[in-house]
PDB file of C-alpha atoms in Angstrom:
ATOM      1  CA  GLY A   1     130.243  90.285 124.668  1.00 56.00           C
ATOM      2  CA  GLN A   2     131.078  93.260 122.512  1.00 65.00           C
ATOM      3  CA  GLN A   3     130.934  96.643 124.206  1.00 75.00           C
ATOM      4  CA  LEU A   4     131.098 100.169 122.891  1.00 90.00           C
ATOM      5  CA  ASN A   5     132.459 103.052 124.953  1.00 94.00           C
ATOM      6  CA  GLN A   6     130.862 106.277 123.841  1.00 96.00           C
ATOM      7  CA  SER A   7     131.981 109.670 125.120  1.00 96.00           C
ATOM      8  CA  PRO A   8     131.164 112.141 126.340  1.00 97.00           C
ATOM      9  CA  GLN A   9     128.028 111.009 128.152  1.00 96.00           C
ATOM     10  CA  SER A  10     126.549 114.491 127.900  1.00 96.00           C
ATOM     11  CA  MET A  11     127.439 117.899 126.522  1.00 96.00           C
ATOM     12  CA  PHE A  12     126.117 121.402 127.018  1.00 96.00           C
ATOM     13  CA  ILE A  13     127.149 123.775 124.247  1.00 95.00           C
ATOM     14  CA  GLN A  14     126.299 127.209 122.920  1.00 96.00           C
ATOM     15  CA  GLU A  15     124.455 127.534 119.636  1.00 97.00           C
ATOM     16  CA  GLY A  16     126.987 127.903 116.824  1.00 97.00           C
ATOM     17  CA  GLU A  17     129.695 125.799 118.478  1.00 97.00           C
ATOM     18  CA  ASP A  18     131.122 122.652 116.943  1.00 97.00           C
ATOM     19  CA  VAL A  19     130.618 119.308 118.678  1.00 96.00           C
ATOM     20  CA  SER A  20     132.657 116.151 118.663  1.00 97.00           C
ATOM     21  CA  MET A  21     131.832 112.746 120.112  1.00 97.00           C
ATOM     22  CA  ASN A  22     133.451 109.360 119.708  1.00 97.00           C
ATOM     23  CA  CYS A  23     133.052 105.685 120.181  1.00 97.00           C
ATOM     24  CA  THR A  24     135.627 102.972 120.829  1.00 96.00           C
ATOM     25  CA  SER A  25     135.303  99.228 120.874  1.00 94.00           C
ATOM     26  CA  SER A  26     137.288  96.266 122.118  1.00 91.00           C
ATOM     27  CA  SER A  27     136.265  94.418 118.930  1.00 90.00           C
ATOM     28  CA  ILE A  28     136.578  95.085 115.218  1.00 92.00           C
ATOM     29  CA  PHE A  29     133.464  96.106 113.312  1.00 92.00           C
ATOM     30  CA  ASN A  30     132.754  96.050 109.576  1.00 91.00           C
ATOM     31  CA  THR A  31     130.237  98.873 109.803  1.00 92.00           C
ATOM     32  CA  TRP A  32     129.903 101.897 112.070  1.00 95.00           C
ATOM     33  CA  LEU A  33     126.637 103.806 112.262  1.00 95.00           C
ATOM     34  CA  TRP A  34     125.493 106.955 114.022  1.00 97.00           C
ATOM     35  CA  TYR A  35     121.883 107.442 115.094  1.00 97.00           C
ATOM     36  CA  LYS A  36     120.064 110.388 116.682  1.00 98.00           C
ATOM     37  CA  GLN A  37     117.108 110.074 119.036  1.00 97.00           C
ATOM     38  CA  ASP A  38     114.807 113.039 119.579  1.00 96.00           C
ATOM     39  CA  PRO A  39     112.728 113.115 122.786  1.00 91.00           C
ATOM     40  CA  GLY A  40     109.743 110.773 122.530  1.00 91.00           C
ATOM     41  CA  GLU A  41     110.896 109.311 119.221  1.00 95.00           C
ATOM     42  CA  GLY A  42     112.829 106.324 117.982  1.00 96.00           C
ATOM     43  CA  PRO A  43     116.461 106.595 116.836  1.00 97.00           C
ATOM     44  CA  VAL A  44     116.997 107.776 113.270  1.00 96.00           C
ATOM     45  CA  LEU A  45     120.027 106.863 111.183  1.00 95.00           C
ATOM     46  CA  LEU A  46     122.319 109.828 110.455  1.00 96.00           C
ATOM     47  CA  ILE A  47     125.380 108.290 108.834  1.00 95.00           C
ATOM     48  CA  ALA A  48     126.591 104.787 107.962  1.00 93.00           C
ATOM     49  CA  LEU A  49     130.286 103.987 107.391  1.00 94.00           C
ATOM     50  CA  TYR A  50     131.393 100.804 105.628  1.00 92.00           C
ATOM     51  CA  LYS A  51     135.132 101.086 105.094  1.00 93.00           C
ATOM     52  CA  ALA A  52     138.048 101.629 107.461  1.00 94.00           C
ATOM     53  CA  GLY A  53     139.329 105.183 107.091  1.00 95.00           C
ATOM     54  CA  GLU A  54     136.119 106.344 105.405  1.00 94.00           C
ATOM     55  CA  LEU A  55     135.095 109.947 106.093  1.00 96.00           C
ATOM     56  CA  THR A  56     131.464 110.759 105.291  1.00 95.00           C
ATOM     57  CA  SER A  57     129.462 113.971 105.559  1.00 95.00           C
ATOM     58  CA  ASN A  58     125.738 114.596 105.810  1.00 93.00           C
ATOM     59  CA  GLY A  59     125.123 118.353 105.897  1.00 95.00           C
ATOM     60  CA  ARG A  60     126.753 119.719 109.049  1.00 97.00           C
ATOM     61  CA  LEU A  61     127.568 116.201 110.242  1.00 97.00           C
ATOM     62  CA  THR A  62     130.838 114.440 109.528  1.00 98.00           C
ATOM     63  CA  ALA A  63     131.733 110.946 110.689  1.00 97.00           C
ATOM     64  CA  GLN A  64     134.810 108.783 110.294  1.00 97.00           C
ATOM     65  CA  PHE A  65     135.415 105.049 110.468  1.00 96.00           C
ATOM     66  CA  GLY A  66     138.676 104.568 112.348  1.00 95.00           C
ATOM     67  CA  ILE A  67     141.551 102.886 110.532  1.00 95.00           C
ATOM     68  CA  THR A  68     141.808 100.179 113.206  1.00 94.00           C
ATOM     69  CA  ARG A  69     138.072  99.439 112.745  1.00 93.00           C
ATOM     70  CA  LYS A  70     137.673  99.805 116.499  1.00 94.00           C
ATOM     71  CA  ASP A  71     136.562 103.418 116.681  1.00 96.00           C
ATOM     72  CA  SER A  72     134.510 106.141 115.058  1.00 97.00           C
ATOM     73  CA  PHE A  73     133.804 109.809 115.666  1.00 97.00           C
ATOM     74  CA  LEU A  74     130.976 112.170 114.805  1.00 98.00           C
ATOM     75  CA  ASN A  75     131.388 115.921 114.426  1.00 98.00           C
ATOM     76  CA  ILE A  76     128.574 118.452 114.223  1.00 98.00           C
ATOM     77  CA  SER A  77     129.521 121.889 112.995  1.00 97.00           C
ATOM     78  CA  ALA A  78     127.771 125.161 113.841  1.00 97.00           C
ATOM     79  CA  SER A  79     125.232 123.562 116.179  1.00 97.00           C
ATOM     80  CA  ILE A  80     121.618 124.730 116.185  1.00 96.00           C
ATOM     81  CA  PRO A  81     118.833 124.166 118.744  1.00 95.00           C
ATOM     82  CA  SER A  82     117.306 121.272 116.787  1.00 95.00           C
ATOM     83  CA  ASP A  83     120.554 119.306 117.198  1.00 97.00           C
ATOM     84  CA  VAL A  84     119.399 118.581 120.758  1.00 97.00           C
ATOM     85  CA  GLY A  85     118.927 114.881 121.403  1.00 97.00           C
ATOM     86  CA  ILE A  86     120.779 111.684 122.167  1.00 97.00           C
ATOM     87  CA  TYR A  87     123.379 110.494 119.668  1.00 98.00           C
ATOM     88  CA  PHE A  88     124.169 106.788 119.535  1.00 97.00           C
ATOM     89  CA  CYS A  89     127.048 105.076 117.840  1.00 97.00           C
ATOM     90  CA  ALA A  90     126.521 101.493 116.737  1.00 95.00           C
ATOM     91  CA  GLY A  91     128.859  98.814 115.502  1.00 92.00           C
ATOM     92  CA  PHE A  92     127.973  95.937 113.232  1.00 86.00           C
ATOM     93  CA  SER A  93     129.785  92.849 111.962  1.00 84.00           C
ATOM     94  CA  GLY A  94     127.146  91.244 109.770  1.00 73.00           C
ATOM     95  CA  ASN A  95     126.565  88.046 111.683  1.00 71.00           C
ATOM     96  CA  THR A  96     125.993  89.456 115.154  1.00 75.00           C
ATOM     97  CA  PRO A  97     123.394  91.909 116.447  1.00 80.00           C
ATOM     98  CA  LEU A  98     123.971  95.628 116.086  1.00 86.00           C
ATOM     99  CA  VAL A  99     125.719  96.867 119.253  1.00 89.00           C
ATOM    100  CA  PHE A 100     124.832 100.336 120.488  1.00 93.00           C
ATOM    101  CA  GLY A 101     126.896 102.725 122.570  1.00 95.00           C
ATOM    102  CA  LYS A 102     125.315 104.249 125.665  1.00 94.00           C
ATOM    103  CA  GLY A 103     124.624 107.543 123.925  1.00 96.00           C
ATOM    104  CA  THR A 104     125.785 111.163 124.115  1.00 97.00           C
ATOM    105  CA  ARG A 105     123.100 113.540 125.338  1.00 97.00           C
ATOM    106  CA  LEU A 106     123.515 116.897 123.581  1.00 97.00           C
ATOM    107  CA  SER A 107     121.988 120.110 124.886  1.00 96.00           C
ATOM    108  CA  VAL A 108     122.278 123.323 122.875  1.00 95.00           C
ATOM    109  CA  ILE A 109     121.881 126.661 124.600  1.00 91.00           C
ATOM    110  CA  ALA A 110     120.525 129.384 122.329  1.00 86.00           C
TER     111      ALA A 110
ATOM    112  CA  ASP B   1     102.279 106.813 106.044  1.00 66.00           C
ATOM    113  CA  THR B   2     104.424 105.872 109.014  1.00 72.00           C
ATOM    114  CA  ALA B   3     107.168 103.434 107.969  1.00 93.00           C
ATOM    115  CA  VAL B   4     107.376 101.485 111.254  1.00 97.00           C
ATOM    116  CA  SER B   5     104.355 101.859 113.489  1.00 97.00           C
ATOM    117  CA  GLN B   6     103.833 100.333 116.889  1.00 97.00           C
ATOM    118  CA  THR B   7     100.873 100.357 119.244  1.00 97.00           C
ATOM    119  CA  PRO B   8     100.137 101.282 121.884  1.00 97.00           C
ATOM    120  CA  LYS B   9     102.448 104.252 122.431  1.00 96.00           C
ATOM    121  CA  TYR B  10     101.812 104.190 126.175  1.00 97.00           C
ATOM    122  CA  LEU B  11     100.852 101.279 128.372  1.00 97.00           C
ATOM    123  CA  VAL B  12     100.328 101.421 132.140  1.00 97.00           C
ATOM    124  CA  THR B  13      99.493  98.175 133.870  1.00 97.00           C
ATOM    125  CA  GLN B  14      99.703  96.278 137.139  1.00 97.00           C
ATOM    126  CA  MET B  15     102.334  93.715 138.055  1.00 97.00           C
ATOM    127  CA  GLY B  16     101.331  90.209 137.072  1.00 97.00           C
ATOM    128  CA  ASN B  17      99.238  91.238 134.065  1.00 97.00           C
ATOM    129  CA  ASP B  18      99.831  90.083 130.483  1.00 97.00           C
ATOM    130  CA  LYS B  19     100.171  92.663 127.716  1.00 97.00           C
ATOM    131  CA  SER B  20     101.003  92.857 124.014  1.00 97.00           C
ATOM    132  CA  ILE B  21     102.664  95.442 121.800  1.00 98.00           C
ATOM    133  CA  LYS B  22     102.099  95.331 118.061  1.00 98.00           C
ATOM    134  CA  CYS B  23     104.414  96.439 115.270  1.00 98.00           C
ATOM    135  CA  GLU B  24     103.933  96.817 111.556  1.00 97.00           C
ATOM    136  CA  GLN B  25     106.331  97.999 108.854  1.00 97.00           C
ATOM    137  CA  ASN B  26     105.323  99.073 105.346  1.00 96.00           C
ATOM    138  CA  LEU B  27     108.865  99.302 103.979  1.00 94.00           C
ATOM    139  CA  GLY B  28     108.966  95.803 102.530  1.00 92.00           C
ATOM    140  CA  HIS B  29     111.911  94.936 104.785  1.00 91.00           C
ATOM    141  CA  ASP B  30     112.936  91.361 105.481  1.00 88.00           C
ATOM    142  CA  THR B  31     114.061  91.706 109.078  1.00 90.00           C
ATOM    143  CA  MET B  32     112.284  93.065 112.158  1.00 92.00           C
ATOM    144  CA  TYR B  33     113.545  93.598 115.686  1.00 93.00           C
ATOM    145  CA  TRP B  34     112.483  94.377 119.226  1.00 95.00           C
ATOM    146  CA  TYR B  35     114.774  96.573 121.329  1.00 95.00           C
ATOM    147  CA  LYS B  36     114.395  97.553 124.983  1.00 95.00           C
ATOM    148  CA  GLN B  37     115.530 101.003 126.129  1.00 96.00           C
ATOM    149  CA  ASP B  38     115.933 101.357 129.879  1.00 93.00           C
ATOM    150  CA  SER B  39     115.742 104.488 132.019  1.00 91.00           C
ATOM    151  CA  LYS B  40     119.407 105.247 131.272  1.00 90.00           C
ATOM    152  CA  LYS B  41     118.581 105.174 127.542  1.00 90.00           C
ATOM    153  CA  PHE B  42     120.653 102.061 126.897  1.00 92.00           C
ATOM    154  CA  LEU B  43     119.359 100.210 123.807  1.00 93.00           C
ATOM    155  CA  LYS B  44     119.479  96.445 124.009  1.00 91.00           C
ATOM    156  CA  ILE B  45     118.300  93.999 121.366  1.00 91.00           C
ATOM    157  CA  MET B  46     115.769  91.416 122.455  1.00 92.00           C
ATOM    158  CA  PHE B  47     114.678  89.575 119.311  1.00 90.00           C
ATOM    159  CA  SER B  48     115.157  89.589 115.574  1.00 89.00           C
ATOM    160  CA  TYR B  49     113.005  87.925 112.923  1.00 88.00           C
ATOM    161  CA  ASN B  50     113.875  87.408 109.275  1.00 85.00           C
ATOM    162  CA  ASN B  51     110.959  86.531 106.995  1.00 80.00           C
ATOM    163  CA  LYS B  52     108.911  85.337 109.976  1.00 78.00           C
ATOM    164  CA  GLU B  53     111.731  83.193 111.375  1.00 81.00           C
ATOM    165  CA  LEU B  54     113.422  83.892 114.688  1.00 83.00           C
ATOM    166  CA  ILE B  55     117.135  84.564 114.124  1.00 79.00           C
ATOM    167  CA  ILE B  56     118.222  86.410 117.265  1.00 76.00           C
ATOM    168  CA  ASN B  57     116.977  85.664 120.745  1.00 76.00           C
ATOM    169  CA  GLU B  58     119.113  87.426 123.309  1.00 78.00           C
ATOM    170  CA  THR B  59     118.997  86.606 126.991  1.00 78.00           C
ATOM    171  CA  VAL B  60     115.405  87.563 127.576  1.00 87.00           C
ATOM    172  CA  PRO B  61     113.060  85.950 130.146  1.00 90.00           C
ATOM    173  CA  ASN B  62     110.637  83.358 128.787  1.00 91.00           C
ATOM    174  CA  ARG B  63     107.830  85.689 129.782  1.00 95.00           C
ATOM    175  CA  PHE B  64     108.607  87.611 126.584  1.00 95.00           C
ATOM    176  CA  SER B  65     107.311  85.922 123.462  1.00 93.00           C
ATOM    177  CA  PRO B  66     107.569  87.461 120.014  1.00 93.00           C
ATOM    178  CA  LYS B  67     105.276  86.435 117.204  1.00 93.00           C
ATOM    179  CA  SER B  68     105.581  87.239 113.505  1.00 93.00           C
ATOM    180  CA  PRO B  69     102.427  86.362 111.547  1.00 92.00           C
ATOM    181  CA  ASP B  70     104.009  87.691 108.347  1.00 92.00           C
ATOM    182  CA  LYS B  71     107.172  89.559 107.441  1.00 89.00           C
ATOM    183  CA  ALA B  72     105.488  92.961 107.874  1.00 95.00           C
ATOM    184  CA  HIS B  73     104.415  92.321 111.462  1.00 96.00           C
ATOM    185  CA  LEU B  74     106.247  91.501 114.667  1.00 96.00           C
ATOM    186  CA  ASN B  75     104.306  91.509 117.913  1.00 96.00           C
ATOM    187  CA  LEU B  76     105.624  91.217 121.444  1.00 97.00           C
ATOM    188  CA  HIS B  77     103.641  89.514 124.191  1.00 97.00           C
ATOM    189  CA  ILE B  78     104.728  89.783 127.800  1.00 96.00           C
ATOM    190  CA  ASN B  79     103.343  87.501 130.505  1.00 97.00           C
ATOM    191  CA  SER B  80     103.315  88.101 134.258  1.00 97.00           C
ATOM    192  CA  LEU B  81     104.682  91.622 134.040  1.00 97.00           C
ATOM    193  CA  GLU B  82     107.272  92.685 136.612  1.00 97.00           C
ATOM    194  CA  LEU B  83     108.374  96.120 137.803  1.00 96.00           C
ATOM    195  CA  GLY B  84     111.697  95.708 135.980  1.00 95.00           C
ATOM    196  CA  ASP B  85     109.892  95.363 132.666  1.00 96.00           C
ATOM    197  CA  SER B  86     109.118  99.090 132.744  1.00 97.00           C
ATOM    198  CA  ALA B  87     110.956 100.568 129.769  1.00 97.00           C
ATOM    199  CA  VAL B  88     110.444 101.868 126.261  1.00 98.00           C
ATOM    200  CA  TYR B  89     110.202  99.054 123.713  1.00 98.00           C
ATOM    201  CA  PHE B  90     111.207  99.855 120.155  1.00 97.00           C
ATOM    202  CA  CYS B  91     110.334  97.917 117.074  1.00 97.00           C
ATOM    203  CA  ALA B  92     112.689  98.279 114.103  1.00 95.00           C
ATOM    204  CA  SER B  93     113.155  96.867 110.623  1.00 94.00           C
ATOM    205  CA  SER B  94     115.980  96.578 108.117  1.00 91.00           C
ATOM    206  CA  GLN B  95     116.447  95.494 104.532  1.00 87.00           C
ATOM    207  CA  ASP B  96     118.809  92.642 103.854  1.00 75.00           C
ATOM    208  CA  GLN B  97     121.442  92.682 101.164  1.00 62.00           C
ATOM    209  CA  GLN B  98     122.552  89.264 100.015  1.00 56.00           C
ATOM    210  CA  GLY B  99     120.852  87.729 103.003  1.00 56.00           C
ATOM    211  CA  LEU B 100     122.660  89.882 105.536  1.00 63.00           C
ATOM    212  CA  SER B 101     121.386  92.929 107.376  1.00 65.00           C
ATOM    213  CA  THR B 102     123.257  96.163 106.643  1.00 73.00           C
ATOM    214  CA  GLY B 103     122.826  97.388 110.181  1.00 79.00           C
ATOM    215  CA  GLU B 104     120.706 100.275 108.926  1.00 88.00           C
ATOM    216  CA  LEU B 105     117.638 100.128 111.111  1.00 92.00           C
ATOM    217  CA  PHE B 106     114.372 102.010 110.859  1.00 94.00           C
ATOM    218  CA  PHE B 107     112.786 102.425 114.285  1.00 96.00           C
ATOM    219  CA  GLY B 108     109.207 102.925 115.384  1.00 97.00           C
ATOM    220  CA  GLU B 109     108.299 105.667 117.843  1.00 96.00           C
ATOM    221  CA  GLY B 110     108.461 103.342 120.828  1.00 97.00           C
ATOM    222  CA  SER B 111     105.963 101.959 123.318  1.00 98.00           C
ATOM    223  CA  ARG B 112     106.457 103.168 126.870  1.00 97.00           C
ATOM    224  CA  LEU B 113     105.484 100.425 129.299  1.00 97.00           C
ATOM    225  CA  THR B 114     104.985 101.306 132.953  1.00 97.00           C
ATOM    226  CA  VAL B 115     104.400  98.473 135.399  1.00 97.00           C
ATOM    227  CA  LEU B 116     102.948  99.514 138.764  1.00 96.00           C
TER     228      LEU B 116
END
């Protein structure tokens, strides 16, 4: 089945630093999505990307849909303590279930 | 009002028991899902229902039986619970466009099941 490789698995950064994480797939997707999960909560959608090459921002977050349709990255600029959580990439092709990466656990040191 | 609500939030039970988790969404969405998140935080889809009809049934033991009485509700019943069933179970919903999901899911807060 389809698999997503998400890296890094975890990151420890200082408040104010920029963060980058990425996801690669062995299959092509039509949609890439990035979710964030706070402790004790369900994942929440941050950004959805629908077109190869698309670059989308949401506040301090920027995500790109790779031109090959097999990868995506998420950048967070000027991190703050509330950015702590697990970030999941997800790939979607319309007729198959959403496939999630294994998550990047972000810790921000104040 | 909570968009996707599931109950109970915590469930501790003995092996062999039967338990249910309920989910309701007030977003008017057409599709609802059950996901299982294991101790390593890996999210895996279990079931998907569209307008009360089962459309995705991944490789899940027969002990798990979803039921959708209407498109706003999707319940999960688990028979003969096993230790390996311990996990957080998330309900989610999505709105279809032209009959297809967009992949944009709204998740509930999760139900943490512990089997002793």
